[in-house]
mmCIF file of C-alpha atoms in Angstrom:
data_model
loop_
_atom_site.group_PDB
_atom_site.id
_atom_site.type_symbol
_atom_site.label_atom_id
_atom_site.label_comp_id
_atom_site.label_asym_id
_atom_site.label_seq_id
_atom_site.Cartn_x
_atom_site.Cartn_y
_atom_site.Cartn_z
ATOM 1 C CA UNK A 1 0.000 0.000 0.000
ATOM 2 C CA UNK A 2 1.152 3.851 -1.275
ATOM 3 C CA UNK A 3 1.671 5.639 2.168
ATOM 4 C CA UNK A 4 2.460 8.644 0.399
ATOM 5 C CA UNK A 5 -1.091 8.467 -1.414
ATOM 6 C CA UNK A 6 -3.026 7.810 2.253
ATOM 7 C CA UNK A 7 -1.268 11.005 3.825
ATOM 8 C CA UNK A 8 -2.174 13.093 0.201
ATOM 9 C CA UNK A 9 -5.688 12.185 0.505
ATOM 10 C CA UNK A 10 -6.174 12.912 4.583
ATOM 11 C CA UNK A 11 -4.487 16.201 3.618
ATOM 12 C CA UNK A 12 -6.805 17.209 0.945
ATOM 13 C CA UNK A 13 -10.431 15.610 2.913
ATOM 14 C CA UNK A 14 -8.771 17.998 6.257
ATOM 15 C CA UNK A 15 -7.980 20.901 3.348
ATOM 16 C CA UNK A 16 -11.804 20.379 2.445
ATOM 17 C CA UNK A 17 -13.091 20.545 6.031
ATOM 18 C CA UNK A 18 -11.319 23.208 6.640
ATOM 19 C CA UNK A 19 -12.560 25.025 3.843
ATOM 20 C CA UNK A 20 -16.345 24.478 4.141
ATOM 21 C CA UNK A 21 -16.415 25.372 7.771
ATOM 22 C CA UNK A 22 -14.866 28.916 6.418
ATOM 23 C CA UNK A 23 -17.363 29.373 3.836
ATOM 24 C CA UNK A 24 -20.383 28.529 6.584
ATOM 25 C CA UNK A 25 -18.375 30.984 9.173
ATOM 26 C CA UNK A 26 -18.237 33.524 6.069
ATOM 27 C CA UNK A 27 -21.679 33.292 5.139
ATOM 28 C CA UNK A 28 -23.352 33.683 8.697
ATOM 29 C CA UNK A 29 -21.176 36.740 9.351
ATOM 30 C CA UNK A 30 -22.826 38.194 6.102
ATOM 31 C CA UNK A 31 -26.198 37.508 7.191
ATOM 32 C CA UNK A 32 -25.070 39.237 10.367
ATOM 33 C CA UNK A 33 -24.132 42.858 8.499
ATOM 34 C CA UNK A 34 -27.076 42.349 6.789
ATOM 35 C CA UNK A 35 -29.539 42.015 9.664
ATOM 36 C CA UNK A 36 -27.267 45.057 11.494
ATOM 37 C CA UNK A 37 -27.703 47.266 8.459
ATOM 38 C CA UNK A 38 -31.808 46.780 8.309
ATOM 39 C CA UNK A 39 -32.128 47.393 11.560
ATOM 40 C CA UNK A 40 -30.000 50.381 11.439
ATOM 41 C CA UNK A 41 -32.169 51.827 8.359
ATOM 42 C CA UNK A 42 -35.359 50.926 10.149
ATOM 43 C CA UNK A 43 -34.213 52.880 12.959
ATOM 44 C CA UNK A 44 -32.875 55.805 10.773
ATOM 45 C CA UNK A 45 -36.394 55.636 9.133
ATOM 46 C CA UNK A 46 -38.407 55.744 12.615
ATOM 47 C CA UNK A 47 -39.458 59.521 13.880
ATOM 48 C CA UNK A 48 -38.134 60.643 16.597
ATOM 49 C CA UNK A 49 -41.188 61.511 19.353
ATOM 50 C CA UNK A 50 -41.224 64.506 20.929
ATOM 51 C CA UNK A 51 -40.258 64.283 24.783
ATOM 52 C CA UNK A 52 -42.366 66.795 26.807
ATOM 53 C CA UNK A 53 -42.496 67.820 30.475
ATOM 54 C CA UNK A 54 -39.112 69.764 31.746
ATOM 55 C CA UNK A 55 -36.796 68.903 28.400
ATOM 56 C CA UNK A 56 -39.811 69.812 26.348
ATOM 57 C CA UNK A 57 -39.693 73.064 28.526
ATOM 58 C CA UNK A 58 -36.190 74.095 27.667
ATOM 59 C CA UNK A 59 -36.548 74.008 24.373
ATOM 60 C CA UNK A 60 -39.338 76.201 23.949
ATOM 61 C CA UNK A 61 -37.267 78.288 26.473
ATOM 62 C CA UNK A 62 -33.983 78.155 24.047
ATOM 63 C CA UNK A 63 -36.730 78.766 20.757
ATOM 64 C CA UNK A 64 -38.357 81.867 22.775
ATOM 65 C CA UNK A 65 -41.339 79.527 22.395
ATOM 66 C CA UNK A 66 -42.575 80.447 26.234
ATOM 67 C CA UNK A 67 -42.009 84.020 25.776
ATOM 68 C CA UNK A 68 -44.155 84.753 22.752
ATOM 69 C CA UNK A 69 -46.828 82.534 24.480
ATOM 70 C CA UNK A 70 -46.569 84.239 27.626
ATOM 71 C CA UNK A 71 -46.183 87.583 25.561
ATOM 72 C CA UNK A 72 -49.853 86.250 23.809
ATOM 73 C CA UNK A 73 -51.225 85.818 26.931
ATOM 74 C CA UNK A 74 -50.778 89.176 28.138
ATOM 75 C CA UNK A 75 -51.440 90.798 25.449
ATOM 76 C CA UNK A 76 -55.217 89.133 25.754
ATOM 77 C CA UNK A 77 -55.475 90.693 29.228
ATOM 78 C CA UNK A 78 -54.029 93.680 28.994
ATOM 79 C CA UNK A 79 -57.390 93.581 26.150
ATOM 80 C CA UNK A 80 -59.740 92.590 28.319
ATOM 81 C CA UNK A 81 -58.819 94.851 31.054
ATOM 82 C CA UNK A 82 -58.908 98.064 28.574
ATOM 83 C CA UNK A 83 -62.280 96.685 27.705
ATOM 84 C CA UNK A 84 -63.357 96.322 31.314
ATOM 85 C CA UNK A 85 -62.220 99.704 31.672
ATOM 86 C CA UNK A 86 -64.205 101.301 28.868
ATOM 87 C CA UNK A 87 -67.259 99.445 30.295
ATOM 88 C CA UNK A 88 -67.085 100.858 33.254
ATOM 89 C CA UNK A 89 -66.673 104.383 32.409
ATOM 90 C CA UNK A 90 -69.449 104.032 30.303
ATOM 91 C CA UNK A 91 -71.456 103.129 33.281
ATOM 92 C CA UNK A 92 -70.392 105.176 35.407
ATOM 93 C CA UNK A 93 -71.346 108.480 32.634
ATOM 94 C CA UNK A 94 -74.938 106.655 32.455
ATOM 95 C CA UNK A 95 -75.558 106.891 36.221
ATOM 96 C CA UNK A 96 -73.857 110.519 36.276
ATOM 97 C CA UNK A 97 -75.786 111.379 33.982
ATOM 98 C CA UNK A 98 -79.134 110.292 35.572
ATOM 99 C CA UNK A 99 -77.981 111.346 38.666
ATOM 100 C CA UNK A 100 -77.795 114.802 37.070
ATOM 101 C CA UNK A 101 -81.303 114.904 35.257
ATOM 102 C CA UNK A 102 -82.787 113.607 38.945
ATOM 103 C CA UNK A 103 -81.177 116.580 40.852
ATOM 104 C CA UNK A 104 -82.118 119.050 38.241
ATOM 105 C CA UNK A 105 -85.933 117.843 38.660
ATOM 106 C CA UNK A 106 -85.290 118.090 42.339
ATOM 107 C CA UNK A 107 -84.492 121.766 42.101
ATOM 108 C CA UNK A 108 -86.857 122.514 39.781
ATOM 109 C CA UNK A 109 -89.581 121.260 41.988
ATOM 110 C CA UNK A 110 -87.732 123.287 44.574
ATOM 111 C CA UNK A 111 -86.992 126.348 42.806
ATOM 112 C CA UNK A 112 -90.220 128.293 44.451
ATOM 113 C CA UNK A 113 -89.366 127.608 48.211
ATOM 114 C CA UNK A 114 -85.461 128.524 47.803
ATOM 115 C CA UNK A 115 -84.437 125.941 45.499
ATOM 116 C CA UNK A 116 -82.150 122.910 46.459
ATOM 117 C CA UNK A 117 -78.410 121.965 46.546
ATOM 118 C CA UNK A 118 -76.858 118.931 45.724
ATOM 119 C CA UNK A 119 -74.574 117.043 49.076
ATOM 120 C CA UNK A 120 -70.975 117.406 48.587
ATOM 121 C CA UNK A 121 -70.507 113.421 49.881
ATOM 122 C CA UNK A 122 -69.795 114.483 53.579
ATOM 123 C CA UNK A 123 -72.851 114.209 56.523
ATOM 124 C CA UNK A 124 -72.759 118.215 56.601
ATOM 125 C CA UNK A 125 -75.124 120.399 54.408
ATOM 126 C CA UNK A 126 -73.596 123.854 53.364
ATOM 127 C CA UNK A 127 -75.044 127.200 55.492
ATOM 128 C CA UNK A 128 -78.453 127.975 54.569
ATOM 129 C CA UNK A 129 -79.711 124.620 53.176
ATOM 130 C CA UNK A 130 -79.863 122.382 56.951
ATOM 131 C CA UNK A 131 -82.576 119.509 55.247
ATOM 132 C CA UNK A 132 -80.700 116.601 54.617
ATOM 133 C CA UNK A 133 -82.649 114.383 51.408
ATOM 134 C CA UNK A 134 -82.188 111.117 50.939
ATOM 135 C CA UNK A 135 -83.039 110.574 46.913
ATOM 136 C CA UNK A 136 -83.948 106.942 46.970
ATOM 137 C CA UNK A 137 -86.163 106.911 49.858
ATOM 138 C CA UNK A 138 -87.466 110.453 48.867
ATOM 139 C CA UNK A 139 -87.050 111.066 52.548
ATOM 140 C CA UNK A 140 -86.164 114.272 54.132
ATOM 141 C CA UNK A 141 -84.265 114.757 57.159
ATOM 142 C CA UNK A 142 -84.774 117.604 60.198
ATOM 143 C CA UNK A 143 -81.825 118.429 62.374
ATOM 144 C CA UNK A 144 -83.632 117.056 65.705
ATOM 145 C CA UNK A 145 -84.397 113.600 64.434
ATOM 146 C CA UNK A 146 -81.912 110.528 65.384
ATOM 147 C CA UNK A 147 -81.202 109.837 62.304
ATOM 148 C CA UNK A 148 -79.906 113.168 60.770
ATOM 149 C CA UNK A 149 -75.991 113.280 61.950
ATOM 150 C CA UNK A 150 -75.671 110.073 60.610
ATOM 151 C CA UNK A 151 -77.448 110.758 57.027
ATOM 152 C CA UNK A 152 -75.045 111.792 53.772
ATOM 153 C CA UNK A 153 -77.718 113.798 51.960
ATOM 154 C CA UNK A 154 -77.910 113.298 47.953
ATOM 155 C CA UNK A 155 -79.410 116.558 48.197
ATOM 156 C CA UNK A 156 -79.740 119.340 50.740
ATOM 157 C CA UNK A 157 -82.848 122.091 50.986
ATOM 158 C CA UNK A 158 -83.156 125.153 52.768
ATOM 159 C CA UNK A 159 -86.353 124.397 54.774
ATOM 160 C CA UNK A 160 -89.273 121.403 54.698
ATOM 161 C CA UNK A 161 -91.275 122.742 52.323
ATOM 162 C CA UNK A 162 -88.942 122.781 49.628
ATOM 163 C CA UNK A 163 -88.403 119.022 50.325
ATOM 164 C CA UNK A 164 -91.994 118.645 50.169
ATOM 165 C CA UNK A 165 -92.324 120.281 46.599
ATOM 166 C CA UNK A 166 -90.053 118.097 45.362
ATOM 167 C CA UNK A 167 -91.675 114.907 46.179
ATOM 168 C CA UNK A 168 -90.123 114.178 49.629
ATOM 169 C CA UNK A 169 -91.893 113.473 52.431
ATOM 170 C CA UNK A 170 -90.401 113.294 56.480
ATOM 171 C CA UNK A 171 -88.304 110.630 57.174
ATOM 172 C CA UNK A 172 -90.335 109.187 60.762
ATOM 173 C CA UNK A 173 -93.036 111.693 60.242
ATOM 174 C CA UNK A 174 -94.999 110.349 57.625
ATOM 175 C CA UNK A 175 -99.172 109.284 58.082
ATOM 176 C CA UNK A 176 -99.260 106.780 60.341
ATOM 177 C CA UNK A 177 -95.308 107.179 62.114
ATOM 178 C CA UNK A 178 -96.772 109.026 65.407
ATOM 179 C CA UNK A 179 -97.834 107.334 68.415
ATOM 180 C CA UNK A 180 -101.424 105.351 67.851
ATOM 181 C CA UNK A 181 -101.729 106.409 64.335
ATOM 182 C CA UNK A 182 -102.297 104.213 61.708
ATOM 183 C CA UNK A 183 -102.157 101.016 63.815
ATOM 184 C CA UNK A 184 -98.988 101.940 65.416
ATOM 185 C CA UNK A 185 -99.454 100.188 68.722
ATOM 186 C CA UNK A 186 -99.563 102.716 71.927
ATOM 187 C CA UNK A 187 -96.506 103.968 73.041
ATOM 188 C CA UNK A 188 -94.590 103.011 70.009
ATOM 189 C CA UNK A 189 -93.405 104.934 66.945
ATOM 190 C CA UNK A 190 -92.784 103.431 63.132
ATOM 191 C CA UNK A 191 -88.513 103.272 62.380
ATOM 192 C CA UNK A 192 -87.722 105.633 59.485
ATOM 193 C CA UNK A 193 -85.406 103.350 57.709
ATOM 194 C CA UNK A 194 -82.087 103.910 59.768
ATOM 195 C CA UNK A 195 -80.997 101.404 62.231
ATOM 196 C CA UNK A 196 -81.626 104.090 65.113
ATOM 197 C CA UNK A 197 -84.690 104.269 67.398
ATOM 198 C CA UNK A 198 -85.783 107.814 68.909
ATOM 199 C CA UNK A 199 -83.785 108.214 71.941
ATOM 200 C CA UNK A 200 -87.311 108.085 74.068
ATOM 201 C CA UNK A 201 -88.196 104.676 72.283
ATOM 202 C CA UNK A 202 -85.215 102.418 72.753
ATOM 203 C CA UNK A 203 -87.155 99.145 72.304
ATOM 204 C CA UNK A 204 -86.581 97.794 68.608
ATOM 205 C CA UNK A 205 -89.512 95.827 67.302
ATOM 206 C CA UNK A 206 -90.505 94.054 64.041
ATOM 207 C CA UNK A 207 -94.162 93.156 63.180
ATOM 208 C CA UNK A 208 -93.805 90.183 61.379
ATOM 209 C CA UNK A 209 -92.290 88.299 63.278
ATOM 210 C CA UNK A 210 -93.472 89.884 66.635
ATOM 211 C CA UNK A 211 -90.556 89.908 68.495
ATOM 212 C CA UNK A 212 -88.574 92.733 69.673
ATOM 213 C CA UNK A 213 -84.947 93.808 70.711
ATOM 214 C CA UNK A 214 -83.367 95.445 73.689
ATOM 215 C CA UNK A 215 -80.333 97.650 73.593
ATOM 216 C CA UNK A 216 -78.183 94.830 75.224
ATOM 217 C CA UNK A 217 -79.046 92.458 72.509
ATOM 218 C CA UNK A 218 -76.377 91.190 70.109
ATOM 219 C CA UNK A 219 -78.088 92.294 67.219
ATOM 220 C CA UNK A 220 -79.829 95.629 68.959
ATOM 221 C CA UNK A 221 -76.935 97.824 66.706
ATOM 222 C CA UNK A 222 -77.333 96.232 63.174
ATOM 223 C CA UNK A 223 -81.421 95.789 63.494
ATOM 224 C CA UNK A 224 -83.257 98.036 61.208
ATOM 225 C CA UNK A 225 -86.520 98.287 63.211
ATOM 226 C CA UNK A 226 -90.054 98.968 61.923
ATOM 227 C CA UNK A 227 -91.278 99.918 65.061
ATOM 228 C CA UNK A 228 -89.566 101.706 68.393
ATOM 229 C CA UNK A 229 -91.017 101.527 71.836
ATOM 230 C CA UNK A 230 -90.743 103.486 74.843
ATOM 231 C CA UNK A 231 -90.742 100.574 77.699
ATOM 232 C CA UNK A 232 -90.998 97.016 77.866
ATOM 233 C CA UNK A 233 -94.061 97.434 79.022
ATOM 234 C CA UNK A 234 -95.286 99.012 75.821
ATOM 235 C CA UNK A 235 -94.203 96.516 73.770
ATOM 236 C CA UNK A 236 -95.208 93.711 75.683
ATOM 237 C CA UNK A 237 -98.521 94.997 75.832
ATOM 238 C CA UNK A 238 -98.748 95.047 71.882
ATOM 239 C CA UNK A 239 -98.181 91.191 72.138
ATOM 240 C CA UNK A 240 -94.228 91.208 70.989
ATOM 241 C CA UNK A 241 -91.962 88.902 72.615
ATOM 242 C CA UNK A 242 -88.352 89.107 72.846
ATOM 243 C CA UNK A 243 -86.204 88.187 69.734
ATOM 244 C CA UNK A 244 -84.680 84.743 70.272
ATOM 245 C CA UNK A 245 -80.565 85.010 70.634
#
């Protein structure tokens, strides 16, 4: 037997081995760099998303993004405001304005018994004109009356019957406001609107509900009554009870 042919032949089957297993190494690798390239496109070719919250933030900061939003914002206000503003001085002329044409009627009424003068927005009346009016209530005022320091007159006239020929009548002094008139119980006059009682009738009293209100009561000060009594005993005697605390 050739030796020398046995060892050529191993050589060339370990030569072929050898080969093949290099060509099979070789051709995975290649599908390797091919799956690593698509994947690498496929990622190239994905969008990127948009982060938000504090990055998000910054870049609109570093774009001026916030600023011209901000800037838009205010802007709107600033608007709004101005409108608000023009609104309101609108209003404001309206009421002025039929504040004015309501005085002037007032003094026209007025003119024959010396006229009237319009309050300057303190509780005094100028020298000369010592009724204090109160326009809404169309209620006039006298000097001696409880209520009168307290009063800021819309309007001020130079005696009662001026008031009177403009409409107003006496504030407490009405028909029916004296003691037994009108149903007014007996020793009891009817409030006139203020939160004060004469200083001869200190007992507070409200016909509805038929309860009335010392001086010492909690809610004596802030109690606009609709009647006033001089004693307890008045006002017991017209059936009131006391005002539950």
């Amino acid at each position: 037997m050739n030796w020398w042919l046995i060892g050529m032949v191993i050589v060339v089957a370990i030569a072929i081995i050898w080969y093949v297993r290099q060509q099979a190494k070789a051709a995975n690798q290649r599908q390797v760099d091919a799956n690593t390239a698509e994947a690498d496109r496929a990622d190239n070719a994905r969008p990127v998303k948009k982060s938000g919250g504090l990055l998000q933030e910054a870049t609109n900061i570093a774009s001026g993004q916030s600023y011209e939003r901000a800037a838009g914002e205010i802007g709107e206000m600033t608007a709004e405001l101005a409108q608000a503003r023009r609104d309101a001085e609108l209003a404001a002329a309206r009421l002025s304005n039929q504040a004015g044409e309501a005085l002037a009627a007032v003094q026209a009424a007025a003119a024959a018994h010396g006229g009237a003068v319009p309050g300057d927005g303190t509780r005094h009346c100028p020298p000369g004109y010592p009724i204090k009016g109160a326009m809404p209530e169309m209620r006039y005022h006298l000097s001696e009356q409880p209520s009168y320091e307290r009063l800021i007159p819309d309007v001020c006239f130079p005696a009662a019957a001026a008031a009177e020929a403009a409409g107003y009548a006496a504030a407490g002094d009405e028909p029916g406001m004296r003691d037994g008139a009108g149903g007014v119980p007996p020793g009891a006059v009817r409030g006139d609107g203020s939160r004060d009682c004469p200083p001869t009738y200190p007992i507070k009293a409200n016909q509805a509900t038929r309860h009335y209100l010392e001086p010492s009561a909690p809610a004596y000060a802030t109690t606009i009554p609709e009647l006033c009594f001089s004693s307890l005993e008045s006002v017991r005697a017209a059936g009131m009870s006391p005002a539950p605390r």
